[in-house]
Amino acid sequence: MADMSNIGTRPRAQVARGMAANMESLAGVTAESMADELLAGAPKWRVADAVPGLARLPLLVITSGDGLAPQSDTLAKAVRAKGN
């Protein structure tokens, strides 16, 4: 799971380049509009803020070789620490 709030501290041009490389088949958006939405929403999208709610739910965390496993592992540990 990617914690998109981490991207919120990067310069807009850098975020837009990243979005351009990951747009795939999204319609009706540009890399710049995606970057703007991400930068505006980043403070609200912290994965750590979801831990209390996730701790009350059955949770299966599956990772792949995409480089995001450490963030998913951190989430799983935090949820376990809250009693899940």
mmCIF file with all atom_site columns, C-alpha atoms in Angstrom:
data_model
loop_
_atom_site.group_PDB
_atom_site.id
_atom_site.type_symbol
_atom_site.label_atom_id
_atom_site.label_alt_id
_atom_site.label_comp_id
_atom_site.label_asym_id
_atom_site.label_entity_id
_atom_site.label_seq_id
_atom_site.pdbx_PDB_ins_code
_atom_site.Cartn_x
_atom_site.Cartn_y
_atom_site.Cartn_z
_atom_site.occupancy
_atom_site.B_iso_or_equiv
_atom_site.pdbx_formal_charge
_atom_site.auth_seq_id
_atom_site.auth_comp_id
_atom_site.auth_asym_id
_atom_site.auth_atom_id
_atom_site.pdbx_PDB_model_num
ATOM 1  C CA . MET A 1 1  ? 0.000   0.000  0.000   1.00 0.00 ? 1  MET A CA 1
ATOM 2  C CA . ALA A 1 2  ? 1.437   3.313  -1.015  1.00 0.00 ? 2  ALA A CA 1
ATOM 3  C CA . ASP A 1 3  ? 1.135   6.103  1.512   1.00 0.00 ? 3  ASP A CA 1
ATOM 4  C CA . MET A 1 4  ? 0.400   8.870  -0.966  1.00 0.00 ? 4  MET A CA 1
ATOM 5  C CA . SER A 1 5  ? 0.742   11.508 1.740   1.00 0.00 ? 5  SER A CA 1
ATOM 6  C CA . ASN A 1 6  ? 4.516   11.042 1.441   1.00 0.00 ? 6  ASN A CA 1
ATOM 7  C CA . ILE A 1 7  ? 4.402   12.515 -2.053  1.00 0.00 ? 7  ILE A CA 1
ATOM 8  C CA . GLY A 1 8  ? 2.762   15.696 -0.803  1.00 0.00 ? 8  GLY A CA 1
ATOM 9  C CA . THR A 1 9  ? 6.074   17.269 0.159   1.00 0.00 ? 9  THR A CA 1
ATOM 10 C CA . ARG A 1 10 ? 7.609   16.965 -3.312  1.00 0.00 ? 10 ARG A CA 1
ATOM 11 C CA . PRO A 1 11 ? 7.696   19.745 -5.918  1.00 0.00 ? 11 PRO A CA 1
ATOM 12 C CA . ARG A 1 12 ? 4.675   19.794 -8.273  1.00 0.00 ? 12 ARG A CA 1
ATOM 13 C CA . ALA A 1 13 ? 6.815   19.205 -11.386 1.00 0.00 ? 13 ALA A CA 1
ATOM 14 C CA . GLN A 1 14 ? 8.313   16.071 -9.838  1.00 0.00 ? 14 GLN A CA 1
ATOM 15 C CA . VAL A 1 15 ? 4.878   14.769 -8.838  1.00 0.00 ? 15 VAL A CA 1
ATOM 16 C CA . ALA A 1 16 ? 3.505   15.478 -12.337 1.00 0.00 ? 16 ALA A CA 1
ATOM 17 C CA . ARG A 1 17 ? 6.383   13.515 -13.915 1.00 0.00 ? 17 ARG A CA 1
ATOM 18 C CA . GLY A 1 18 ? 5.586   10.601 -11.644 1.00 0.00 ? 18 GLY A CA 1
ATOM 19 C CA . MET A 1 19 ? 1.907   10.773 -12.507 1.00 0.00 ? 19 MET A CA 1
ATOM 20 C CA . ALA A 1 20 ? 2.707   10.904 -16.247 1.00 0.00 ? 20 ALA A CA 1
ATOM 21 C CA . ALA A 1 21 ? 4.670   7.682  -15.871 1.00 0.00 ? 21 ALA A CA 1
ATOM 22 C CA . ASN A 1 22 ? 1.781   5.967  -14.042 1.00 0.00 ? 22 ASN A CA 1
ATOM 23 C CA . MET A 1 23 ? -1.367  7.148  -15.836 1.00 0.00 ? 23 MET A CA 1
ATOM 24 C CA . GLU A 1 24 ? -1.869  3.981  -17.862 1.00 0.00 ? 24 GLU A CA 1
ATOM 25 C CA . SER A 1 25 ? -5.452  4.029  -19.125 1.00 0.00 ? 25 SER A CA 1
ATOM 26 C CA . LEU A 1 26 ? -6.968  6.750  -16.951 1.00 0.00 ? 26 LEU A CA 1
ATOM 27 C CA . ALA A 1 27 ? -9.354  8.967  -18.889 1.00 0.00 ? 27 ALA A CA 1
ATOM 28 C CA . GLY A 1 28 ? -10.326 12.559 -18.313 1.00 0.00 ? 28 GLY A CA 1
ATOM 29 C CA . VAL A 1 29 ? -7.209  13.538 -16.390 1.00 0.00 ? 29 VAL A CA 1
ATOM 30 C CA . THR A 1 30 ? -3.774  14.913 -17.082 1.00 0.00 ? 30 THR A CA 1
ATOM 31 C CA . ALA A 1 31 ? -0.590  14.260 -15.183 1.00 0.00 ? 31 ALA A CA 1
ATOM 32 C CA . GLU A 1 32 ? -0.809  17.827 -13.916 1.00 0.00 ? 32 GLU A CA 1
ATOM 33 C CA . SER A 1 33 ? -4.417  17.479 -12.693 1.00 0.00 ? 33 SER A CA 1
ATOM 34 C CA . MET A 1 34 ? -3.503  14.257 -10.909 1.00 0.00 ? 34 MET A CA 1
ATOM 35 C CA . ALA A 1 35 ? -0.473  15.951 -9.336  1.00 0.00 ? 35 ALA A CA 1
ATOM 36 C CA . ASP A 1 36 ? -2.639  18.861 -8.175  1.00 0.00 ? 36 ASP A CA 1
ATOM 37 C CA . GLU A 1 37 ? -5.178  16.503 -6.598  1.00 0.00 ? 37 GLU A CA 1
ATOM 38 C CA . LEU A 1 38 ? -2.458  14.496 -4.912  1.00 0.00 ? 38 LEU A CA 1
ATOM 39 C CA . LEU A 1 39 ? -0.706  17.554 -3.517  1.00 0.00 ? 39 LEU A CA 1
ATOM 40 C CA . ALA A 1 40 ? -3.991  19.017 -2.245  1.00 0.00 ? 40 ALA A CA 1
ATOM 41 C CA . GLY A 1 41 ? -5.150  15.768 -0.636  1.00 0.00 ? 41 GLY A CA 1
ATOM 42 C CA . ALA A 1 42 ? -1.860  14.454 0.709   1.00 0.00 ? 42 ALA A CA 1
ATOM 43 C CA . PRO A 1 43 ? -2.355  15.719 4.279   1.00 0.00 ? 43 PRO A CA 1
ATOM 44 C CA . LYS A 1 44 ? -5.701  13.868 4.476   1.00 0.00 ? 44 LYS A CA 1
ATOM 45 C CA . TRP A 1 45 ? -4.422  10.587 3.015   1.00 0.00 ? 45 TRP A CA 1
ATOM 46 C CA . ARG A 1 46 ? -1.970  9.430  5.659   1.00 0.00 ? 46 ARG A CA 1
ATOM 47 C CA . VAL A 1 47 ? -2.145  5.658  5.960   1.00 0.00 ? 47 VAL A CA 1
ATOM 48 C CA . ALA A 1 48 ? -1.302  5.914  9.665   1.00 0.00 ? 48 ALA A CA 1
ATOM 49 C CA . ASP A 1 49 ? -4.565  7.799  10.216  1.00 0.00 ? 49 ASP A CA 1
ATOM 50 C CA . ALA A 1 50 ? -6.497  4.725  9.019   1.00 0.00 ? 50 ALA A CA 1
ATOM 51 C CA . VAL A 1 51 ? -4.905  2.332  11.527  1.00 0.00 ? 51 VAL A CA 1
ATOM 52 C CA . PRO A 1 52 ? -7.529  2.685  14.313  1.00 0.00 ? 52 PRO A CA 1
ATOM 53 C CA . GLY A 1 53 ? -10.350 1.884  11.901  1.00 0.00 ? 53 GLY A CA 1
ATOM 54 C CA . LEU A 1 54 ? -8.469  -0.916 10.166  1.00 0.00 ? 54 LEU A CA 1
ATOM 55 C CA . ALA A 1 55 ? -7.652  -2.508 13.520  1.00 0.00 ? 55 ALA A CA 1
ATOM 56 C CA . ARG A 1 56 ? -11.353 -3.311 13.951  1.00 0.00 ? 56 ARG A CA 1
ATOM 57 C CA . LEU A 1 57 ? -11.640 -5.128 10.605  1.00 0.00 ? 57 LEU A CA 1
ATOM 58 C CA . PRO A 1 58 ? -10.343 -8.428 9.255   1.00 0.00 ? 58 PRO A CA 1
ATOM 59 C CA . LEU A 1 59 ? -7.309  -7.450 7.204   1.00 0.00 ? 59 LEU A CA 1
ATOM 60 C CA . LEU A 1 60 ? -5.282  -9.394 4.653   1.00 0.00 ? 60 LEU A CA 1
ATOM 61 C CA . VAL A 1 61 ? -2.141  -7.603 3.504   1.00 0.00 ? 61 VAL A CA 1
ATOM 62 C CA . ILE A 1 62 ? -0.646  -8.892 0.260   1.00 0.00 ? 62 ILE A CA 1
ATOM 63 C CA . THR A 1 63 ? 2.456   -7.364 -1.296  1.00 0.00 ? 63 THR A CA 1
ATOM 64 C CA . SER A 1 64 ? 4.305   -7.733 -4.573  1.00 0.00 ? 64 SER A CA 1
ATOM 65 C CA . GLY A 1 65 ? 7.738   -6.857 -5.882  1.00 0.00 ? 65 GLY A CA 1
ATOM 66 C CA . ASP A 1 66 ? 6.787   -3.240 -6.583  1.00 0.00 ? 66 ASP A CA 1
ATOM 67 C CA . GLY A 1 67 ? 8.837   -1.697 -3.792  1.00 0.00 ? 67 GLY A CA 1
ATOM 68 C CA . LEU A 1 68 ? 5.859   -0.947 -1.547  1.00 0.00 ? 68 LEU A CA 1
ATOM 69 C CA . ALA A 1 69 ? 6.199   -3.960 0.763   1.00 0.00 ? 69 ALA A CA 1
ATOM 70 C CA . PRO A 1 70 ? 7.955   -1.964 3.522   1.00 0.00 ? 70 PRO A CA 1
ATOM 71 C CA . GLN A 1 71 ? 5.012   0.465  3.734   1.00 0.00 ? 71 GLN A CA 1
ATOM 72 C CA . SER A 1 72 ? 2.548   -2.441 3.797   1.00 0.00 ? 72 SER A CA 1
ATOM 73 C CA . ASP A 1 73 ? 4.605   -4.172 6.487   1.00 0.00 ? 73 ASP A CA 1
ATOM 74 C CA . THR A 1 74 ? 4.563   -1.004 8.593   1.00 0.00 ? 74 THR A CA 1
ATOM 75 C CA . LEU A 1 75 ? 0.783   -0.801 8.223   1.00 0.00 ? 75 LEU A CA 1
ATOM 76 C CA . ALA A 1 76 ? 0.324   -4.463 9.195   1.00 0.00 ? 76 ALA A CA 1
ATOM 77 C CA . LYS A 1 77 ? 2.528   -4.046 12.284  1.00 0.00 ? 77 LYS A CA 1
ATOM 78 C CA . ALA A 1 78 ? 0.646   -0.924 13.365  1.00 0.00 ? 78 ALA A CA 1
ATOM 79 C CA . VAL A 1 79 ? -2.722  -2.653 12.957  1.00 0.00 ? 79 VAL A CA 1
ATOM 80 C CA . ARG A 1 80 ? -1.485  -5.675 14.928  1.00 0.00 ? 80 ARG A CA 1
ATOM 81 C CA . ALA A 1 81 ? -0.253  -3.366 17.684  1.00 0.00 ? 81 ALA A CA 1
ATOM 82 C CA . LYS A 1 82 ? -3.811  -1.996 17.978  1.00 0.00 ? 82 LYS A CA 1
ATOM 83 C CA . GLY A 1 83 ? -5.172  -5.487 18.572  1.00 0.00 ? 83 GLY A CA 1
ATOM 84 C CA . ASN A 1 84 ? -5.973  -6.876 15.132  1.00 0.00 ? 84 ASN A CA 1
#
